[in-house]
Amino acid sequence: MNTKKEDILDIAAYIRDELKFDHAESVAGVDYPSSKEIEVVYHLGSYTEPQLAKQILSLATRLPREDVPNPGEDRTRMTSLRDIFYSVEFHERECFEMFGVYFEGHPDNRRLLLPEDWADIPPLRKDFKIKGR
Amino acid sequence: MLKELITPNAANVFVGKLGDILIRAVGKPLEYAIDWGRLWSLWPVHIETACCSVEFGAASGPRFDVERFGIIEAFGSLRQCDLVVVQGTITRKMAPRLRMVYDQMPDPKYVIAMGACAITGGLYFDSYNVLPGIDGVIPVDVYIPGCPPRPETLIQGCILLQEKIKRMKVR
Ligand code: SF4
């Protein structure tokens, strides 16, 4: 399910309340350098509805991508879904540091996995170069 | 004739030569004894960061039993250890910690890099976060290749390290 990033909060609330997908299993990022976009994909599942137990709904939205990323300061940002699906808290933190997607309204947007002294662009972007020996 | 020989200068030379001979006579056996002592009491620190540590576990089990070769398994604290066995992938985040572990140990200390990951980065050589070889962080004495190395290979590496210690100069 693809949405605009402005509507994602309403759509997520609808999915949770009406479609009964009650938790997020993962938050993934996909980098599209040619179309200058970053896609954020939420994989949603359900614990409460037994017939939905094997289903996964993916909710995707696309954000503008900067050539020179400056995580937290640039246009690559969207509303956090943490108030709707509580479990996305750590996934969004990971997505923030791996793709530079800033989640507005996230209560704890700190570094999660990367080294403390990381001073490079977010490492899962396509234009990241490894340094080698 | 003899009186001419006993000048302060000649006496100095004589004492110096005597010292050399003494050092040769005592130093070599002493060095051998010290090296021998170090050789059979290697206390390892295990940096068990990835799957190679399973092989180390197998090597210390009853089937392979590296304790036969003087590599004692349990250790109390870093200050008592003199061998770092890096068993697995070292990430960039882990690298300062590895250096910190190494710096806390008293001299003499030896390092074994076990597995392809510790030597060159192994499978993950092109990852953004994996160190391509630990020899940029700490000096390595013995490399044990393999992914993972068999316990026999590990034992051979330990024996190689012991051979190296046997020939080391004692400072
Ligand atoms: S060398 Fe192979 S077995 Fe050892 S840590 Fe790396 S991937 Fe695991």
PDB file of C-alpha atoms and ligand atoms in Angstrom:
ATOM      1  CA  MET A   1       0.000   0.000   0.000  1.00  0.00           C
ATOM      2  CA  ASN A   2       1.590   3.251  -1.109  1.00  0.00           C
ATOM      3  CA  THR A   3       0.662   6.550   0.415  1.00  0.00           C
ATOM      4  CA  LYS A   4       1.724  10.151   0.364  1.00  0.00           C
ATOM      5  CA  LYS A   5       3.795  11.092   3.330  1.00  0.00           C
ATOM      6  CA  GLU A   6       1.263  13.709   4.479  1.00  0.00           C
ATOM      7  CA  ASP A   7      -1.512  11.107   4.824  1.00  0.00           C
ATOM      8  CA  ILE A   8       0.452   8.338   6.437  1.00  0.00           C
ATOM      9  CA  LEU A   9      -0.653   9.110   9.980  1.00  0.00           C
ATOM     10  CA  ASP A  10      -4.381   8.898   9.109  1.00  0.00           C
ATOM     11  CA  ILE A  11      -3.925   5.801   7.000  1.00  0.00           C
ATOM     12  CA  ALA A  12      -1.932   4.066   9.711  1.00  0.00           C
ATOM     13  CA  ALA A  13      -4.614   4.899  12.266  1.00  0.00           C
ATOM     14  CA  TYR A  14      -7.241   3.479   9.904  1.00  0.00           C
ATOM     15  CA  ILE A  15      -5.206   0.296   9.397  1.00  0.00           C
ATOM     16  CA  ARG A  16      -4.807  -0.175  13.097  1.00  0.00           C
ATOM     17  CA  ASP A  17      -8.420   0.578  14.105  1.00  0.00           C
ATOM     18  CA  GLU A  18     -10.420  -0.841  11.182  1.00  0.00           C
ATOM     19  CA  LEU A  19      -8.184  -3.473   9.579  1.00  0.00           C
ATOM     20  CA  LYS A  20      -6.845  -4.698  12.956  1.00  0.00           C
ATOM     21  CA  PHE A  21      -3.179  -4.780  12.050  1.00  0.00           C
ATOM     22  CA  ASP A  22      -1.976  -3.937  15.502  1.00  0.00           C
ATOM     23  CA  HIS A  23       1.808  -3.939  15.402  1.00  0.00           C
ATOM     24  CA  ALA A  24       4.706  -3.110  13.129  1.00  0.00           C
ATOM     25  CA  GLU A  25       7.220  -5.856  12.482  1.00  0.00           C
ATOM     26  CA  SER A  26       9.887  -3.862  10.756  1.00  0.00           C
ATOM     27  CA  VAL A  27      10.650  -0.525   9.218  1.00  0.00           C
ATOM     28  CA  ALA A  28      12.749  -0.757   6.086  1.00  0.00           C
ATOM     29  CA  GLY A  29      14.279   1.848   3.873  1.00  0.00           C
ATOM     30  CA  VAL A  30      14.896   1.635   0.142  1.00  0.00           C
ATOM     31  CA  ASP A  31      17.132   4.064  -1.651  1.00  0.00           C
ATOM     32  CA  TYR A  32      16.317   5.140  -5.223  1.00  0.00           C
ATOM     33  CA  PRO A  33      19.126   7.470  -6.298  1.00  0.00           C
ATOM     34  CA  SER A  34      17.935   7.733  -9.923  1.00  0.00           C
ATOM     35  CA  SER A  35      14.521   9.118  -8.994  1.00  0.00           C
ATOM     36  CA  LYS A  36      15.980  10.977  -5.982  1.00  0.00           C
ATOM     37  CA  GLU A  37      13.650   9.300  -3.530  1.00  0.00           C
ATOM     38  CA  ILE A  38      13.891   7.214  -0.398  1.00  0.00           C
ATOM     39  CA  GLU A  39      11.084   4.776   0.317  1.00  0.00           C
ATOM     40  CA  VAL A  40      10.186   3.885   3.880  1.00  0.00           C
ATOM     41  CA  VAL A  41       8.292   0.608   4.221  1.00  0.00           C
ATOM     42  CA  TYR A  42       6.394  -0.409   7.349  1.00  0.00           C
ATOM     43  CA  HIS A  43       5.593  -4.109   7.614  1.00  0.00           C
ATOM     44  CA  LEU A  44       2.480  -4.532   9.710  1.00  0.00           C
ATOM     45  CA  GLY A  45       1.109  -7.668  11.300  1.00  0.00           C
ATOM     46  CA  SER A  46      -1.661  -8.671  13.637  1.00  0.00           C
ATOM     47  CA  TYR A  47      -1.747 -10.500  16.935  1.00  0.00           C
ATOM     48  CA  THR A  48      -5.404  -9.999  17.794  1.00  0.00           C
ATOM     49  CA  GLU A  49      -7.075 -11.365  14.628  1.00  0.00           C
ATOM     50  CA  PRO A  50      -6.311 -15.089  14.111  1.00  0.00           C
ATOM     51  CA  GLN A  51      -7.123 -15.060  10.399  1.00  0.00           C
ATOM     52  CA  LEU A  52      -4.695 -12.189   9.862  1.00  0.00           C
ATOM     53  CA  ALA A  53      -1.875 -13.961  11.655  1.00  0.00           C
ATOM     54  CA  LYS A  54      -0.178 -15.066   8.445  1.00  0.00           C
ATOM     55  CA  GLN A  55      -0.723 -11.795   6.603  1.00  0.00           C
ATOM     56  CA  ILE A  56       1.720  -8.946   6.397  1.00  0.00           C
ATOM     57  CA  LEU A  57       0.636  -5.563   5.147  1.00  0.00           C
ATOM     58  CA  SER A  58       3.327  -3.275   3.876  1.00  0.00           C
ATOM     59  CA  LEU A  59       2.710   0.413   4.053  1.00  0.00           C
ATOM     60  CA  ALA A  60       5.114   2.443   1.977  1.00  0.00           C
ATOM     61  CA  THR A  61       5.747   6.091   1.442  1.00  0.00           C
ATOM     62  CA  ARG A  62       8.313   8.022  -0.539  1.00  0.00           C
ATOM     63  CA  LEU A  63      10.378  10.951   0.656  1.00  0.00           C
ATOM     64  CA  PRO A  64      12.640  13.361  -1.223  1.00  0.00           C
ATOM     65  CA  ARG A  65      16.309  12.471  -1.153  1.00  0.00           C
ATOM     66  CA  GLU A  66      19.177  14.910  -0.851  1.00  0.00           C
ATOM     67  CA  ASP A  67      22.405  14.356  -2.754  1.00  0.00           C
ATOM     68  CA  VAL A  68      24.414  15.628   0.182  1.00  0.00           C
ATOM     69  CA  PRO A  69      22.593  14.224   3.199  1.00  0.00           C
ATOM     70  CA  ASN A  70      22.525  16.048   6.477  1.00  0.00           C
ATOM     71  CA  PRO A  71      20.408  13.778   8.699  1.00  0.00           C
ATOM     72  CA  GLY A  72      17.922  15.640  10.820  1.00  0.00           C
ATOM     73  CA  GLU A  73      18.344  18.933   8.998  1.00  0.00           C
ATOM     74  CA  ASP A  74      17.353  18.253   5.388  1.00  0.00           C
ATOM     75  CA  ARG A  75      14.090  17.494   3.567  1.00  0.00           C
ATOM     76  CA  THR A  76      14.238  13.723   4.095  1.00  0.00           C
ATOM     77  CA  ARG A  77      11.747  13.676   6.933  1.00  0.00           C
ATOM     78  CA  MET A  78       8.318  12.284   7.748  1.00  0.00           C
ATOM     79  CA  THR A  79       5.922  11.967  10.664  1.00  0.00           C
ATOM     80  CA  SER A  80       6.778   9.245  13.137  1.00  0.00           C
ATOM     81  CA  LEU A  81       4.236   6.431  13.479  1.00  0.00           C
ATOM     82  CA  ARG A  82       5.341   5.762  17.026  1.00  0.00           C
ATOM     83  CA  ASP A  83       2.101   7.055  18.519  1.00  0.00           C
ATOM     84  CA  ILE A  84       0.123   4.564  16.438  1.00  0.00           C
ATOM     85  CA  PHE A  85       2.386   1.511  16.459  1.00  0.00           C
ATOM     86  CA  TYR A  86       4.458   1.654  19.616  1.00  0.00           C
ATOM     87  CA  SER A  87       6.901  -1.003  18.415  1.00  0.00           C
ATOM     88  CA  VAL A  88       8.385   1.136  15.650  1.00  0.00           C
ATOM     89  CA  GLU A  89      10.411   3.128  18.140  1.00  0.00           C
ATOM     90  CA  PHE A  90      13.706   1.304  17.703  1.00  0.00           C
ATOM     91  CA  HIS A  91      13.109   0.506  14.033  1.00  0.00           C
ATOM     92  CA  GLU A  92      12.720   4.181  13.283  1.00  0.00           C
ATOM     93  CA  ARG A  93      15.900   4.979  15.150  1.00  0.00           C
ATOM     94  CA  GLU A  94      17.708   2.409  13.018  1.00  0.00           C
ATOM     95  CA  CYS A  95      16.159   3.789   9.845  1.00  0.00           C
ATOM     96  CA  PHE A  96      17.256   7.260  10.897  1.00  0.00           C
ATOM     97  CA  GLU A  97      20.887   6.355  11.168  1.00  0.00           C
ATOM     98  CA  MET A  98      21.046   3.950   8.239  1.00  0.00           C
ATOM     99  CA  PHE A  99      19.176   6.130   5.717  1.00  0.00           C
ATOM    100  CA  GLY A 100      19.117   9.563   7.269  1.00  0.00           C
ATOM    101  CA  VAL A 101      15.318   9.689   7.432  1.00  0.00           C
ATOM    102  CA  TYR A 102      14.289  12.015  10.213  1.00  0.00           C
ATOM    103  CA  PHE A 103      11.059  11.056  11.999  1.00  0.00           C
ATOM    104  CA  GLU A 104       9.253  14.094  13.366  1.00  0.00           C
ATOM    105  CA  GLY A 105       7.633  13.532  16.731  1.00  0.00           C
ATOM    106  CA  HIS A 106       9.872  10.624  17.625  1.00  0.00           C
ATOM    107  CA  PRO A 107      10.675  10.968  21.338  1.00  0.00           C
ATOM    108  CA  ASP A 108      14.191   9.554  21.319  1.00  0.00           C
ATOM    109  CA  ASN A 109      16.002  10.143  18.056  1.00  0.00           C
ATOM    110  CA  ARG A 110      19.476   9.128  19.126  1.00  0.00           C
ATOM    111  CA  ARG A 111      22.113   6.962  17.518  1.00  0.00           C
ATOM    112  CA  LEU A 112      21.451   3.259  17.896  1.00  0.00           C
ATOM    113  CA  LEU A 113      23.897   0.921  16.189  1.00  0.00           C
ATOM    114  CA  LEU A 114      26.650   2.859  14.471  1.00  0.00           C
ATOM    115  CA  PRO A 115      29.911   3.745  16.253  1.00  0.00           C
ATOM    116  CA  GLU A 116      29.795   6.830  18.410  1.00  0.00           C
ATOM    117  CA  ASP A 117      32.289   8.664  16.220  1.00  0.00           C
ATOM    118  CA  TRP A 118      30.587   7.940  12.896  1.00  0.00           C
ATOM    119  CA  ALA A 119      31.151  10.953  10.669  1.00  0.00           C
ATOM    120  CA  ASP A 120      30.085   9.758   7.228  1.00  0.00           C
ATOM    121  CA  ILE A 121      26.868   9.689   5.234  1.00  0.00           C
ATOM    122  CA  PRO A 122      24.254   7.117   6.303  1.00  0.00           C
ATOM    123  CA  PRO A 123      25.796   3.771   5.358  1.00  0.00           C
ATOM    124  CA  LEU A 124      22.914   2.047   3.573  1.00  0.00           C
ATOM    125  CA  ARG A 125      22.575   4.725   0.928  1.00  0.00           C
ATOM    126  CA  LYS A 126      23.657   3.635  -2.513  1.00  0.00           C
ATOM    127  CA  ASP A 127      26.366   6.247  -2.868  1.00  0.00           C
ATOM    128  CA  PHE A 128      28.150   5.203   0.319  1.00  0.00           C
ATOM    129  CA  LYS A 129      31.720   4.115  -0.366  1.00  0.00           C
ATOM    130  CA  ILE A 130      33.544   1.715   1.935  1.00  0.00           C
ATOM    131  CA  LYS A 131      36.973   2.874   2.908  1.00  0.00           C
ATOM    132  CA  GLY A 132      38.835  -0.437   2.758  1.00  0.00           C
ATOM    133  CA  ARG A 133      42.111  -0.934   4.534  1.00  0.00           C
TER     134      ARG A 133
ATOM    135  CA  MET B   1     105.639  -5.904  31.118  1.00  0.00           C
ATOM    136  CA  LEU B   2     102.707  -6.790  33.344  1.00  0.00           C
ATOM    137  CA  LYS B   3     102.887  -3.410  35.034  1.00  0.00           C
ATOM    138  CA  GLU B   4     102.530  -1.682  31.708  1.00  0.00           C
ATOM    139  CA  LEU B   5      99.419  -3.685  30.987  1.00  0.00           C
ATOM    140  CA  ILE B   6      97.571  -2.749  34.156  1.00  0.00           C
ATOM    141  CA  THR B   7      96.547   0.769  33.247  1.00  0.00           C
ATOM    142  CA  PRO B   8      93.095   2.206  34.034  1.00  0.00           C
ATOM    143  CA  ASN B   9      92.174   1.960  30.357  1.00  0.00           C
ATOM    144  CA  ALA B  10      93.036  -1.695  30.063  1.00  0.00           C
ATOM    145  CA  ALA B  11      91.265  -2.478  33.310  1.00  0.00           C
ATOM    146  CA  ASN B  12      88.135  -0.914  31.912  1.00  0.00           C
ATOM    147  CA  VAL B  13      88.337  -3.041  28.796  1.00  0.00           C
ATOM    148  CA  PHE B  14      88.930  -6.131  30.911  1.00  0.00           C
ATOM    149  CA  VAL B  15      85.897  -5.498  33.104  1.00  0.00           C
ATOM    150  CA  GLY B  16      83.786  -4.830  30.050  1.00  0.00           C
ATOM    151  CA  LYS B  17      84.841  -8.102  28.414  1.00  0.00           C
ATOM    152  CA  LEU B  18      84.197  -9.981  31.636  1.00  0.00           C
ATOM    153  CA  GLY B  19      80.696  -8.505  31.771  1.00  0.00           C
ATOM    154  CA  ASP B  20      80.026  -9.628  28.196  1.00  0.00           C
ATOM    155  CA  ILE B  21      81.135 -13.136  28.974  1.00  0.00           C
ATOM    156  CA  LEU B  22      79.007 -13.216  32.102  1.00  0.00           C
ATOM    157  CA  ILE B  23      75.947 -12.001  30.230  1.00  0.00           C
ATOM    158  CA  ARG B  24      76.489 -14.652  27.576  1.00  0.00           C
ATOM    159  CA  ALA B  25      76.957 -17.331  30.153  1.00  0.00           C
ATOM    160  CA  VAL B  26      74.021 -16.412  32.370  1.00  0.00           C
ATOM    161  CA  GLY B  27      71.748 -14.579  29.946  1.00  0.00           C
ATOM    162  CA  LYS B  28      71.140 -17.334  27.437  1.00  0.00           C
ATOM    163  CA  PRO B  29      70.047 -19.992  29.931  1.00  0.00           C
ATOM    164  CA  LEU B  30      68.071 -17.419  31.853  1.00  0.00           C
ATOM    165  CA  GLU B  31      66.373 -16.273  28.664  1.00  0.00           C
ATOM    166  CA  TYR B  32      65.609 -19.870  27.818  1.00  0.00           C
ATOM    167  CA  ALA B  33      64.182 -20.484  31.271  1.00  0.00           C
ATOM    168  CA  ILE B  34      61.986 -17.369  31.134  1.00  0.00           C
ATOM    169  CA  ASP B  35      60.744 -18.178  27.646  1.00  0.00           C
ATOM    170  CA  TRP B  36      60.063 -21.729  28.710  1.00  0.00           C
ATOM    171  CA  GLY B  37      58.015 -20.471  31.612  1.00  0.00           C
ATOM    172  CA  ARG B  38      55.971 -18.176  29.419  1.00  0.00           C
ATOM    173  CA  LEU B  39      55.525 -20.856  26.845  1.00  0.00           C
ATOM    174  CA  TRP B  40      53.527 -23.242  28.959  1.00  0.00           C
ATOM    175  CA  SER B  41      51.346 -20.757  30.743  1.00  0.00           C
ATOM    176  CA  LEU B  42      49.510 -18.821  28.062  1.00  0.00           C
ATOM    177  CA  TRP B  43      46.378 -17.372  29.561  1.00  0.00           C
ATOM    178  CA  PRO B  44      44.071 -16.244  26.807  1.00  0.00           C
ATOM    179  CA  VAL B  45      41.532 -13.471  26.689  1.00  0.00           C
ATOM    180  CA  HIS B  46      38.710 -14.540  24.435  1.00  0.00           C
ATOM    181  CA  ILE B  47      37.320 -11.842  22.177  1.00  0.00           C
ATOM    182  CA  GLU B  48      34.341 -13.918  21.124  1.00  0.00           C
ATOM    183  CA  THR B  49      32.667 -11.670  18.654  1.00  0.00           C
ATOM    184  CA  ALA B  50      31.388 -14.186  16.112  1.00  0.00           C
ATOM    185  CA  CYS B  51      31.038 -17.794  15.023  1.00  0.00           C
ATOM    186  CA  CYS B  52      34.722 -18.732  15.314  1.00  0.00           C
ATOM    187  CA  SER B  53      34.293 -18.842  19.077  1.00  0.00           C
ATOM    188  CA  VAL B  54      32.303 -22.063  18.650  1.00  0.00           C
ATOM    189  CA  GLU B  55      35.402 -23.709  17.257  1.00  0.00           C
ATOM    190  CA  PHE B  56      37.388 -22.420  20.192  1.00  0.00           C
ATOM    191  CA  GLY B  57      34.801 -23.993  22.445  1.00  0.00           C
ATOM    192  CA  ALA B  58      35.194 -27.267  20.581  1.00  0.00           C
ATOM    193  CA  ALA B  59      38.953 -27.021  20.882  1.00  0.00           C
ATOM    194  CA  SER B  60      38.753 -26.682  24.630  1.00  0.00           C
ATOM    195  CA  GLY B  61      36.371 -29.613  24.949  1.00  0.00           C
ATOM    196  CA  PRO B  62      37.531 -33.126  25.854  1.00  0.00           C
ATOM    197  CA  ARG B  63      37.959 -34.258  22.261  1.00  0.00           C
ATOM    198  CA  PHE B  64      40.608 -31.760  21.198  1.00  0.00           C
ATOM    199  CA  ASP B  65      41.655 -30.388  24.588  1.00  0.00           C
ATOM    200  CA  VAL B  66      44.097 -27.536  23.988  1.00  0.00           C
ATOM    201  CA  GLU B  67      44.948 -27.547  27.664  1.00  0.00           C
ATOM    202  CA  ARG B  68      47.421 -30.290  26.841  1.00  0.00           C
ATOM    203  CA  PHE B  69      49.517 -27.631  25.146  1.00  0.00           C
ATOM    204  CA  GLY B  70      49.551 -25.212  28.021  1.00  0.00           C
ATOM    205  CA  ILE B  71      46.769 -22.930  26.870  1.00  0.00           C
ATOM    206  CA  ILE B  72      44.703 -22.636  29.993  1.00  0.00           C
ATOM    207  CA  GLU B  73      41.049 -22.000  29.442  1.00  0.00           C
ATOM    208  CA  ALA B  74      39.678 -20.052  32.366  1.00  0.00           C
ATOM    209  CA  PHE B  75      40.970 -16.654  33.363  1.00  0.00           C
ATOM    210  CA  GLY B  76      40.334 -14.269  36.205  1.00  0.00           C
ATOM    211  CA  SER B  77      41.102 -10.836  34.918  1.00  0.00           C
ATOM    212  CA  LEU B  78      42.820  -9.097  32.059  1.00  0.00           C
ATOM    213  CA  ARG B  79      45.812  -8.315  34.260  1.00  0.00           C
ATOM    214  CA  GLN B  80      46.638 -12.000  34.523  1.00  0.00           C
ATOM    215  CA  CYS B  81      46.420 -12.704  30.811  1.00  0.00           C
ATOM    216  CA  ASP B  82      49.085 -12.630  28.160  1.00  0.00           C
ATOM    217  CA  LEU B  83      47.332 -13.809  25.016  1.00  0.00           C
ATOM    218  CA  VAL B  84      44.503 -12.247  23.035  1.00  0.00           C
ATOM    219  CA  VAL B  85      42.626 -14.651  20.790  1.00  0.00           C
ATOM    220  CA  VAL B  86      40.417 -12.654  18.463  1.00  0.00           C
ATOM    221  CA  GLN B  87      37.729 -15.089  17.368  1.00  0.00           C
ATOM    222  CA  GLY B  88      35.610 -13.436  14.785  1.00  0.00           C
ATOM    223  CA  THR B  89      34.553 -10.273  13.080  1.00  0.00           C
ATOM    224  CA  ILE B  90      35.725  -7.028  14.596  1.00  0.00           C
ATOM    225  CA  THR B  91      33.458  -4.121  13.752  1.00  0.00           C
ATOM    226  CA  ARG B  92      34.513  -0.514  13.754  1.00  0.00           C
ATOM    227  CA  LYS B  93      32.575  -0.075  16.945  1.00  0.00           C
ATOM    228  CA  MET B  94      34.402  -2.962  18.597  1.00  0.00           C
ATOM    229  CA  ALA B  95      37.875  -1.848  17.494  1.00  0.00           C
ATOM    230  CA  PRO B  96      38.479   0.744  20.269  1.00  0.00           C
ATOM    231  CA  ARG B  97      37.298  -1.820  22.826  1.00  0.00           C
ATOM    232  CA  LEU B  98      39.712  -4.395  21.460  1.00  0.00           C
ATOM    233  CA  ARG B  99      42.529  -1.887  21.735  1.00  0.00           C
ATOM    234  CA  MET B 100      41.446  -1.096  25.283  1.00  0.00           C
ATOM    235  CA  VAL B 101      41.552  -4.779  26.223  1.00  0.00           C
ATOM    236  CA  TYR B 102      45.005  -5.064  24.692  1.00  0.00           C
ATOM    237  CA  ASP B 103      46.303  -1.985  26.491  1.00  0.00           C
ATOM    238  CA  GLN B 104      45.116  -3.219  29.871  1.00  0.00           C
ATOM    239  CA  MET B 105      47.217  -6.354  29.715  1.00  0.00           C
ATOM    240  CA  PRO B 106      50.759  -6.446  31.103  1.00  0.00           C
ATOM    241  CA  ASP B 107      53.739  -7.174  28.881  1.00  0.00           C
ATOM    242  CA  PRO B 108      54.622  -9.622  27.387  1.00  0.00           C
ATOM    243  CA  LYS B 109      51.481 -10.142  25.360  1.00  0.00           C
ATOM    244  CA  TYR B 110      50.725 -12.032  22.202  1.00  0.00           C
ATOM    245  CA  VAL B 111      47.871 -11.887  19.734  1.00  0.00           C
ATOM    246  CA  ILE B 112      46.314 -14.647  17.655  1.00  0.00           C
ATOM    247  CA  ALA B 113      43.977 -13.608  14.844  1.00  0.00           C
ATOM    248  CA  MET B 114      41.644 -16.538  14.331  1.00  0.00           C
ATOM    249  CA  GLY B 115      39.541 -16.884  11.209  1.00  0.00           C
ATOM    250  CA  ALA B 116      39.269 -15.041   7.930  1.00  0.00           C
ATOM    251  CA  CYS B 117      37.252 -12.265   9.564  1.00  0.00           C
ATOM    252  CA  ALA B 118      39.951 -11.296  12.005  1.00  0.00           C
ATOM    253  CA  ILE B 119      42.628 -11.483   9.312  1.00  0.00           C
ATOM    254  CA  THR B 120      41.047  -9.587   6.421  1.00  0.00           C
ATOM    255  CA  GLY B 121      37.402  -9.023   7.168  1.00  0.00           C
ATOM    256  CA  GLY B 122      36.445 -12.371   5.638  1.00  0.00           C
ATOM    257  CA  LEU B 123      32.944 -12.581   4.235  1.00  0.00           C
ATOM    258  CA  TYR B 124      32.176  -9.058   5.320  1.00  0.00           C
ATOM    259  CA  PHE B 125      35.161  -7.348   3.727  1.00  0.00           C
ATOM    260  CA  ASP B 126      32.943  -4.865   1.886  1.00  0.00           C
ATOM    261  CA  SER B 127      30.662  -4.033   4.771  1.00  0.00           C
ATOM    262  CA  TYR B 128      30.462  -0.484   5.987  1.00  0.00           C
ATOM    263  CA  ASN B 129      31.120  -1.453   9.558  1.00  0.00           C
ATOM    264  CA  VAL B 130      33.627  -4.315   9.567  1.00  0.00           C
ATOM    265  CA  LEU B 131      37.311  -3.780  10.112  1.00  0.00           C
ATOM    266  CA  PRO B 132      39.354  -5.234   7.227  1.00  0.00           C
ATOM    267  CA  GLY B 133      41.782  -7.064   9.461  1.00  0.00           C
ATOM    268  CA  ILE B 134      42.672  -6.420  13.059  1.00  0.00           C
ATOM    269  CA  ASP B 135      46.346  -5.798  12.370  1.00  0.00           C
ATOM    270  CA  GLY B 136      45.590  -2.123  11.949  1.00  0.00           C
ATOM    271  CA  VAL B 137      44.535  -1.993  15.585  1.00  0.00           C
ATOM    272  CA  ILE B 138      46.849  -4.365  17.445  1.00  0.00           C
ATOM    273  CA  PRO B 139      50.023  -6.217  16.399  1.00  0.00           C
ATOM    274  CA  VAL B 140      49.305  -9.832  15.486  1.00  0.00           C
ATOM    275  CA  ASP B 141      51.705 -12.696  16.151  1.00  0.00           C
ATOM    276  CA  VAL B 142      49.970 -15.639  14.527  1.00  0.00           C
ATOM    277  CA  TYR B 143      47.282 -15.731  11.850  1.00  0.00           C
ATOM    278  CA  ILE B 144      45.078 -18.821  11.753  1.00  0.00           C
ATOM    279  CA  PRO B 145      43.235 -18.931   8.424  1.00  0.00           C
ATOM    280  CA  GLY B 146      39.938 -20.684   7.868  1.00  0.00           C
ATOM    281  CA  CYS B 147      36.261 -19.949   8.039  1.00  0.00           C
ATOM    282  CA  PRO B 148      36.059 -21.216  10.705  1.00  0.00           C
ATOM    283  CA  PRO B 149      39.429 -22.873  11.353  1.00  0.00           C
ATOM    284  CA  ARG B 150      39.166 -26.458  12.531  1.00  0.00           C
ATOM    285  CA  PRO B 151      40.231 -27.047  16.131  1.00  0.00           C
ATOM    286  CA  GLU B 152      43.310 -28.834  14.793  1.00  0.00           C
ATOM    287  CA  THR B 153      44.271 -25.682  12.917  1.00  0.00           C
ATOM    288  CA  LEU B 154      43.804 -23.686  16.086  1.00  0.00           C
ATOM    289  CA  ILE B 155      46.029 -26.090  17.984  1.00  0.00           C
ATOM    290  CA  GLN B 156      48.630 -25.821  15.260  1.00  0.00           C
ATOM    291  CA  GLY B 157      48.466 -22.041  15.519  1.00  0.00           C
ATOM    292  CA  CYS B 158      48.988 -22.204  19.260  1.00  0.00           C
ATOM    293  CA  ILE B 159      52.003 -24.478  18.800  1.00  0.00           C
ATOM    294  CA  LEU B 160      53.328 -22.022  16.223  1.00  0.00           C
ATOM    295  CA  LEU B 161      52.987 -19.240  18.748  1.00  0.00           C
ATOM    296  CA  GLN B 162      54.846 -21.321  21.310  1.00  0.00           C
ATOM    297  CA  GLU B 163      57.644 -21.905  18.808  1.00  0.00           C
ATOM    298  CA  LYS B 164      57.807 -18.163  18.315  1.00  0.00           C
ATOM    299  CA  ILE B 165      57.933 -17.467  22.032  1.00  0.00           C
ATOM    300  CA  LYS B 166      60.727 -20.008  22.393  1.00  0.00           C
ATOM    301  CA  ARG B 167      62.927 -17.905  20.121  1.00  0.00           C
ATOM    302  CA  MET B 168      61.973 -14.520  21.555  1.00  0.00           C
ATOM    303  CA  LYS B 169      64.482 -12.146  23.095  1.00  0.00           C
ATOM    304  CA  VAL B 170      63.675 -11.400  26.714  1.00  0.00           C
ATOM    305  CA  ARG B 171      63.709  -7.695  27.363  1.00  0.00           C
TER     306      ARG B 171
HETATM  307  S1  SF4 C   1      35.958 -16.386   9.808  1.00  0.00           S
HETATM  308 FE1  SF4 C   1      34.025 -17.419   9.303  1.00  0.00          FE
HETATM  309  S2  SF4 C   1      33.547 -18.619  11.130  1.00  0.00           S
HETATM  310 FE2  SF4 C   1      35.068 -17.075  11.733  1.00  0.00          FE
HETATM  311  S3  SF4 C   1      33.917 -15.341  12.497  1.00  0.00           S
HETATM  312 FE3  SF4 C   1      34.286 -14.987  10.321  1.00  0.00          FE
HETATM  313  S4  SF4 C   1      32.467 -15.802   9.290  1.00  0.00           S
HETATM  314 FE4  SF4 C   1      32.491 -16.664  11.366  1.00  0.00          FE
END
